[in-house]
PDB file of N, CA and C in Angstrom:
ATOM      1  N   ALA A   1     -81.877 146.803 141.308  1.00  0.00           N
ATOM      2  CA  ALA A   1     -82.006 148.518 141.489  1.00  0.00           C
ATOM      3  C   ALA A   1     -82.075 148.566 143.371  1.00  0.00           C
ATOM      4  N   ARG A   2     -82.586 147.709 144.289  1.00  0.00           N
ATOM      5  CA  ARG A   2     -82.533 148.056 145.173  1.00  0.00           C
ATOM      6  C   ARG A   2     -81.238 147.504 146.394  1.00  0.00           C
ATOM      7  N   GLU A   3     -80.644 146.260 145.282  1.00  0.00           N
ATOM      8  CA  GLU A   3     -79.615 145.989 146.390  1.00  0.00           C
ATOM      9  C   GLU A   3     -78.378 147.167 145.412  1.00  0.00           C
ATOM     10  N   ALA A   4     -78.139 147.737 144.376  1.00  0.00           N
ATOM     11  CA  ALA A   4     -77.414 148.714 143.807  1.00  0.00           C
ATOM     12  C   ALA A   4     -77.378 149.624 144.717  1.00  0.00           C
ATOM     13  N   ALA A   5     -78.821 150.029 145.512  1.00  0.00           N
ATOM     14  CA  ALA A   5     -78.707 151.178 146.207  1.00  0.00           C
ATOM     15  C   ALA A   5     -78.093 151.144 147.479  1.00  0.00           C
ATOM     16  N   ARG A   6     -78.686 149.683 148.250  1.00  0.00           N
ATOM     17  CA  ARG A   6     -77.657 149.833 149.510  1.00  0.00           C
ATOM     18  C   ARG A   6     -76.140 149.945 149.075  1.00  0.00           C
ATOM     19  N   ALA A   7     -75.869 149.077 148.418  1.00  0.00           N
ATOM     20  CA  ALA A   7     -74.146 149.051 148.181  1.00  0.00           C
ATOM     21  C   ALA A   7     -74.419 150.542 148.083  1.00  0.00           C
ATOM     22  N   ALA A   8     -74.843 151.404 147.261  1.00  0.00           N
ATOM     23  CA  ALA A   8     -74.417 152.670 147.163  1.00  0.00           C
ATOM     24  C   ALA A   8     -73.982 153.395 148.529  1.00  0.00           C
ATOM     25  N   GLY A   9     -74.951 153.064 149.255  1.00  0.00           N
ATOM     26  CA  GLY A   9     -75.062 153.268 151.034  1.00  0.00           C
ATOM     27  C   GLY A   9     -74.100 153.123 151.926  1.00  0.00           C
ATOM     28  N   GLY A  10     -73.353 152.235 151.446  1.00  0.00           N
ATOM     29  CA  GLY A  10     -72.105 151.280 151.800  1.00  0.00           C
ATOM     30  C   GLY A  10     -70.953 152.267 151.680  1.00  0.00           C
ATOM     31  N   ARG A  11     -70.949 152.784 150.450  1.00  0.00           N
ATOM     32  CA  ARG A  11     -69.732 153.585 150.034  1.00  0.00           C
ATOM     33  C   ARG A  11     -69.446 155.215 150.466  1.00  0.00           C
ATOM     34  N   ARG A  12     -70.601 155.339 151.376  1.00  0.00           N
ATOM     35  CA  ARG A  12     -70.243 156.631 151.857  1.00  0.00           C
ATOM     36  C   ARG A  12     -69.352 156.889 152.778  1.00  0.00           C
ATOM     37  N   ARG A  13     -68.799 158.164 152.883  1.00  0.00           N
ATOM     38  CA  ARG A  13     -67.850 158.433 153.925  1.00  0.00           C
ATOM     39  C   ARG A  13     -68.072 158.302 155.354  1.00  0.00           C
ATOM     40  N   PRO A  14     -67.456 158.019 156.111  1.00  0.00           N
ATOM     41  CA  PRO A  14     -68.338 157.345 157.755  1.00  0.00           C
ATOM     42  C   PRO A  14     -68.251 159.388 157.886  1.00  0.00           C
ATOM     43  N   ARG A  15     -69.394 159.216 159.009  1.00  0.00           N
ATOM     44  CA  ARG A  15     -69.745 160.976 159.367  1.00  0.00           C
ATOM     45  C   ARG A  15     -68.644 161.313 160.722  1.00  0.00           C
ATOM     46  N   THR A  16     -68.386 162.441 160.666  1.00  0.00           N
ATOM     47  CA  THR A  16     -67.637 163.172 161.466  1.00  0.00           C
ATOM     48  C   THR A  16     -68.597 163.362 162.695  1.00  0.00           C
ATOM     49  N   ALA A  17     -67.941 163.979 163.890  1.00  0.00           N
ATOM     50  CA  ALA A  17     -68.458 164.114 165.118  1.00  0.00           C
ATOM     51  C   ALA A  17     -69.751 164.602 164.731  1.00  0.00           C
ATOM     52  N   GLU A  18     -70.714 164.522 165.497  1.00  0.00           N
ATOM     53  CA  GLU A  18     -72.009 165.332 165.420  1.00  0.00           C
ATOM     54  C   GLU A  18     -72.465 166.443 166.324  1.00  0.00           C
ATOM     55  N   ARG A  19     -72.710 167.889 165.941  1.00  0.00           N
ATOM     56  CA  ARG A  19     -72.892 168.572 166.753  1.00  0.00           C
ATOM     57  C   ARG A  19     -74.744 168.398 167.302  1.00  0.00           C
ATOM     58  N   THR A  20     -74.326 168.930 168.969  1.00  0.00           N
ATOM     59  CA  THR A  20     -75.609 168.534 169.511  1.00  0.00           C
ATOM     60  C   THR A  20     -75.925 170.660 169.341  1.00  0.00           C
ATOM     61  N   VAL A  21     -77.617 170.500 169.038  1.00  0.00           N
ATOM     62  CA  VAL A  21     -78.210 171.756 169.088  1.00  0.00           C
ATOM     63  C   VAL A  21     -79.001 171.815 169.900  1.00  0.00           C
ATOM     64  N   HIS A  22     -79.151 172.431 170.791  1.00  0.00           N
ATOM     65  CA  HIS A  22     -80.139 173.111 172.080  1.00  0.00           C
ATOM     66  C   HIS A  22     -81.381 173.823 171.116  1.00  0.00           C
ATOM     67  N   VAL A  23     -82.571 173.795 171.387  1.00  0.00           N
ATOM     68  CA  VAL A  23     -83.774 174.612 170.954  1.00  0.00           C
ATOM     69  C   VAL A  23     -84.547 174.942 171.810  1.00  0.00           C
ATOM     70  N   GLN A  24     -85.079 175.875 172.493  1.00  0.00           N
ATOM     71  CA  GLN A  24     -86.202 176.219 173.455  1.00  0.00           C
ATOM     72  C   GLN A  24     -87.100 176.894 172.655  1.00  0.00           C
ATOM     73  N   ILE A  25     -88.564 176.707 172.498  1.00  0.00           N
ATOM     74  CA  ILE A  25     -89.512 177.290 172.225  1.00  0.00           C
ATOM     75  C   ILE A  25     -90.174 177.398 173.266  1.00  0.00           C
ATOM     76  N   GLY A  26     -90.229 178.786 173.392  1.00  0.00           N
ATOM     77  CA  GLY A  26     -91.206 179.036 174.692  1.00  0.00           C
ATOM     78  C   GLY A  26     -92.418 180.986 173.856  1.00  0.00           C
ATOM     79  N   ARG A  27     -93.298 180.990 174.734  1.00  0.00           N
ATOM     80  CA  ARG A  27     -94.062 181.991 174.793  1.00  0.00           C
ATOM     81  C   ARG A  27     -94.116 182.935 175.437  1.00  0.00           C
ATOM     82  N   VAL A  28     -94.057 184.429 174.703  1.00  0.00           N
ATOM     83  CA  VAL A  28     -94.132 185.536 175.924  1.00  0.00           C
ATOM     84  C   VAL A  28     -95.489 185.927 175.310  1.00  0.00           C
ATOM     85  N   GLU A  29     -96.437 186.524 176.626  1.00  0.00           N
ATOM     86  CA  GLU A  29     -97.104 187.180 176.327  1.00  0.00           C
ATOM     87  C   GLU A  29     -97.659 188.212 176.982  1.00  0.00           C
ATOM     88  N   VAL A  30     -98.233 189.273 176.102  1.00  0.00           N
ATOM     89  CA  VAL A  30     -98.157 191.128 176.207  1.00  0.00           C
ATOM     90  C   VAL A  30     -99.874 191.407 176.180  1.00  0.00           C
ATOM     91  N   SER A  31     -99.695 192.144 177.320  1.00  0.00           N
ATOM     92  CA  SER A  31    -101.263 193.141 177.563  1.00  0.00           C
ATOM     93  C   SER A  31    -101.101 194.490 177.685  1.00  0.00           C
ATOM     94  N   ALA A  32    -101.710 195.131 177.148  1.00  0.00           N
ATOM     95  CA  ALA A  32    -101.732 196.547 176.979  1.00  0.00           C
ATOM     96  C   ALA A  32    -102.738 196.547 178.611  1.00  0.00           C
ATOM     97  N   ALA A  33    -102.142 197.495 179.730  1.00  0.00           N
ATOM     98  CA  ALA A  33    -102.716 198.235 180.726  1.00  0.00           C
ATOM     99  C   ALA A  33    -102.617 199.587 180.420  1.00  0.00           C
ATOM    100  N   PRO A  34    -104.009 200.446 180.929  1.00  0.00           N
ATOM    101  CA  PRO A  34    -103.910 201.902 180.643  1.00  0.00           C
ATOM    102  C   PRO A  34    -103.034 202.673 181.739  1.00  0.00           C
ATOM    103  N   SER A  35    -102.689 203.511 181.061  1.00  0.00           N
ATOM    104  CA  SER A  35    -101.730 204.038 181.847  1.00  0.00           C
ATOM    105  C   SER A  35    -101.884 204.898 183.096  1.00  0.00           C
ATOM    106  N   ALA A  36    -100.904 205.314 183.852  1.00  0.00           N
ATOM    107  CA  ALA A  36    -101.681 205.993 185.547  1.00  0.00           C
ATOM    108  C   ALA A  36    -102.195 207.681 184.859  1.00  0.00           C
ATOM    109  N   ALA A  37    -101.602 208.001 184.247  1.00  0.00           N
ATOM    110  CA  ALA A  37    -102.339 209.148 183.364  1.00  0.00           C
ATOM    111  C   ALA A  37    -103.861 209.381 182.896  1.00  0.00           C
ATOM    112  N   GLY A  38    -103.924 207.967 182.371  1.00  0.00           N
ATOM    113  CA  GLY A  38    -105.933 207.684 182.170  1.00  0.00           C
ATOM    114  C   GLY A  38    -105.597 207.837 180.709  1.00  0.00           C
ATOM    115  N   PRO A  39    -106.680 207.542 180.029  1.00  0.00           N
ATOM    116  CA  PRO A  39    -107.198 207.275 178.324  1.00  0.00           C
ATOM    117  C   PRO A  39    -107.223 208.403 178.055  1.00  0.00           C
ATOM    118  N   THR A  40    -106.708 209.963 178.535  1.00  0.00           N
ATOM    119  CA  THR A  40    -107.170 211.104 178.079  1.00  0.00           C
ATOM    120  C   THR A  40    -105.811 211.375 177.512  1.00  0.00           C
ATOM    121  N   GLY A  41    -104.313 210.622 177.263  1.00  0.00           N
ATOM    122  CA  GLY A  41    -103.636 210.790 176.748  1.00  0.00           C
ATOM    123  C   GLY A  41    -103.026 212.070 177.846  1.00  0.00           C
ATOM    124  N   ALA A  42    -102.900 212.002 178.767  1.00  0.00           N
ATOM    125  CA  ALA A  42    -102.150 213.620 179.138  1.00  0.00           C
ATOM    126  C   ALA A  42    -101.117 213.115 179.836  1.00  0.00           C
ATOM    127  N   GLY A  43    -100.480 212.510 179.876  1.00  0.00           N
ATOM    128  CA  GLY A  43     -98.991 211.408 179.787  1.00  0.00           C
ATOM    129  C   GLY A  43     -98.099 211.646 178.866  1.00  0.00           C
ATOM    130  N   ARG A  44     -99.045 212.000 177.550  1.00  0.00           N
ATOM    131  CA  ARG A  44     -98.279 211.863 176.199  1.00  0.00           C
ATOM    132  C   ARG A  44     -97.421 213.517 176.091  1.00  0.00           C
ATOM    133  N   PRO A  45     -95.678 213.068 175.730  1.00  0.00           N
ATOM    134  CA  PRO A  45     -95.254 214.207 175.581  1.00  0.00           C
ATOM    135  C   PRO A  45     -95.981 215.077 174.422  1.00  0.00           C
ATOM    136  N   GLN A  46     -95.923 216.303 174.676  1.00  0.00           N
ATOM    137  CA  GLN A  46     -96.582 216.901 174.012  1.00  0.00           C
ATOM    138  C   GLN A  46     -95.843 217.654 172.355  1.00  0.00           C
ATOM    139  N   ARG A  47     -96.205 217.478 171.120  1.00  0.00           N
ATOM    140  CA  ARG A  47     -95.447 217.818 170.148  1.00  0.00           C
ATOM    141  C   ARG A  47     -94.741 219.608 170.341  1.00  0.00           C
ATOM    142  N   PRO A  48     -94.192 220.059 169.738  1.00  0.00           N
ATOM    143  CA  PRO A  48     -93.777 221.328 169.598  1.00  0.00           C
ATOM    144  C   PRO A  48     -94.822 221.941 168.546  1.00  0.00           C
ATOM    145  N   ALA A  49     -94.928 222.754 168.804  1.00  0.00           N
ATOM    146  CA  ALA A  49     -96.483 223.770 167.932  1.00  0.00           C
ATOM    147  C   ALA A  49     -95.760 223.758 166.543  1.00  0.00           C
ATOM    148  N   ARG A  50     -96.342 224.050 165.656  1.00  0.00           N
ATOM    149  CA  ARG A  50     -96.357 224.204 164.297  1.00  0.00           C
ATOM    150  C   ARG A  50     -96.089 225.203 164.051  1.00  0.00           C
ATOM    151  N   PRO A  51     -94.923 226.131 163.681  1.00  0.00           N
ATOM    152  CA  PRO A  51     -94.765 227.105 163.367  1.00  0.00           C
ATOM    153  C   PRO A  51     -96.408 227.924 162.114  1.00  0.00           C
ATOM    154  N   ALA A  52     -96.079 228.850 161.883  1.00  0.00           N
ATOM    155  CA  ALA A  52     -97.152 229.170 161.080  1.00  0.00           C
ATOM    156  C   ALA A  52     -96.760 229.609 159.715  1.00  0.00           C
ATOM    157  N   PRO A  53     -97.705 229.122 158.607  1.00  0.00           N
ATOM    158  CA  PRO A  53     -97.022 229.028 157.270  1.00  0.00           C
ATOM    159  C   PRO A  53     -96.308 231.047 156.960  1.00  0.00           C
ATOM    160  N   ALA A  54     -95.415 231.205 156.200  1.00  0.00           N
ATOM    161  CA  ALA A  54     -95.058 232.032 155.611  1.00  0.00           C
ATOM    162  C   ALA A  54     -95.807 232.833 154.420  1.00  0.00           C
ATOM    163  N   LEU A  55     -96.726 232.277 154.047  1.00  0.00           N
ATOM    164  CA  LEU A  55     -97.756 232.605 153.278  1.00  0.00           C
ATOM    165  C   LEU A  55     -98.966 231.454 153.320  1.00  0.00           C
ATOM    166  N   SER A  56     -99.824 232.116 153.151  1.00  0.00           N
ATOM    167  CA  SER A  56    -101.653 231.683 152.857  1.00  0.00           C
ATOM    168  C   SER A  56    -101.458 230.969 151.627  1.00  0.00           C
ATOM    169  N   LEU A  57    -102.550 229.356 151.157  1.00  0.00           N
ATOM    170  CA  LEU A  57    -102.453 228.954 150.028  1.00  0.00           C
ATOM    171  C   LEU A  57    -103.128 230.237 149.492  1.00  0.00           C
ATOM    172  N   ALA A  58    -104.181 231.001 149.513  1.00  0.00           N
ATOM    173  CA  ALA A  58    -104.731 232.349 149.064  1.00  0.00           C
ATOM    174  C   ALA A  58    -103.518 233.353 148.433  1.00  0.00           C
ATOM    175  N   ASP A  59    -103.035 233.575 149.338  1.00  0.00           N
ATOM    176  CA  ASP A  59    -101.982 234.680 148.631  1.00  0.00           C
ATOM    177  C   ASP A  59    -101.075 233.849 147.992  1.00  0.00           C
ATOM    178  N   TYR A  60    -100.466 232.854 148.000  1.00  0.00           N
ATOM    179  CA  TYR A  60     -99.722 232.016 146.914  1.00  0.00           C
ATOM    180  C   TYR A  60    -100.399 231.822 145.583  1.00  0.00           C
ATOM    181  N   LEU A  61    -101.875 231.906 145.606  1.00  0.00           N
ATOM    182  CA  LEU A  61    -102.736 231.512 144.680  1.00  0.00           C
ATOM    183  C   LEU A  61    -102.441 232.501 143.755  1.00  0.00           C
ATOM    184  N   ALA A  62    -102.908 234.089 144.625  1.00  0.00           N
ATOM    185  CA  ALA A  62    -103.354 234.882 144.031  1.00  0.00           C
ATOM    186  C   ALA A  62    -101.876 236.143 143.677  1.00  0.00           C
ATOM    187  N   ASP A  63    -100.751 235.349 143.700  1.00  0.00           N
ATOM    188  CA  ASP A  63     -99.505 235.882 143.461  1.00  0.00           C
ATOM    189  C   ASP A  63     -99.122 235.281 142.355  1.00  0.00           C
ATOM    190  N   SER A  64     -99.930 233.928 142.135  1.00  0.00           N
ATOM    191  CA  SER A  64     -99.223 233.429 141.136  1.00  0.00           C
ATOM    192  C   SER A  64    -100.018 233.743 139.448  1.00  0.00           C
ATOM    193  N   GLU A  65    -101.497 234.303 140.062  1.00  0.00           N
ATOM    194  CA  GLU A  65    -102.042 234.522 138.858  1.00  0.00           C
ATOM    195  C   GLU A  65    -101.546 235.680 138.662  1.00  0.00           C
ATOM    196  N   ARG A  66    -101.509 236.670 139.494  1.00  0.00           N
ATOM    197  CA  ARG A  66    -100.769 237.635 139.223  1.00  0.00           C
ATOM    198  C   ARG A  66     -99.295 238.171 138.294  1.00  0.00           C
ATOM    199  N   ARG A  67     -98.627 236.571 138.533  1.00  0.00           N
ATOM    200  CA  ARG A  67     -97.358 236.688 137.722  1.00  0.00           C
ATOM    201  C   ARG A  67     -97.932 236.252 136.292  1.00  0.00           C
ATOM    202  N   ASP A  68     -98.717 235.146 135.862  1.00  0.00           N
ATOM    203  CA  ASP A  68     -99.340 234.638 134.867  1.00  0.00           C
ATOM    204  C   ASP A  68     -99.880 235.893 133.642  1.00  0.00           C
TER     205      ASP A  68
END
């Protein structure tokens, strides 16, 4: 069986030109640093103010009770 396996290996077609692959493995280190504005968040952009609701929850519930 071993001889048959060796003989079969000789029947393989010849290899074509091999491609060269270059691999680089590196490491990136990242560390957090406090911002110039400080830890209070003063340097953060402000969110736009949320508009007031058109109808309060209490008014909505009272209105739905009147309809039923």
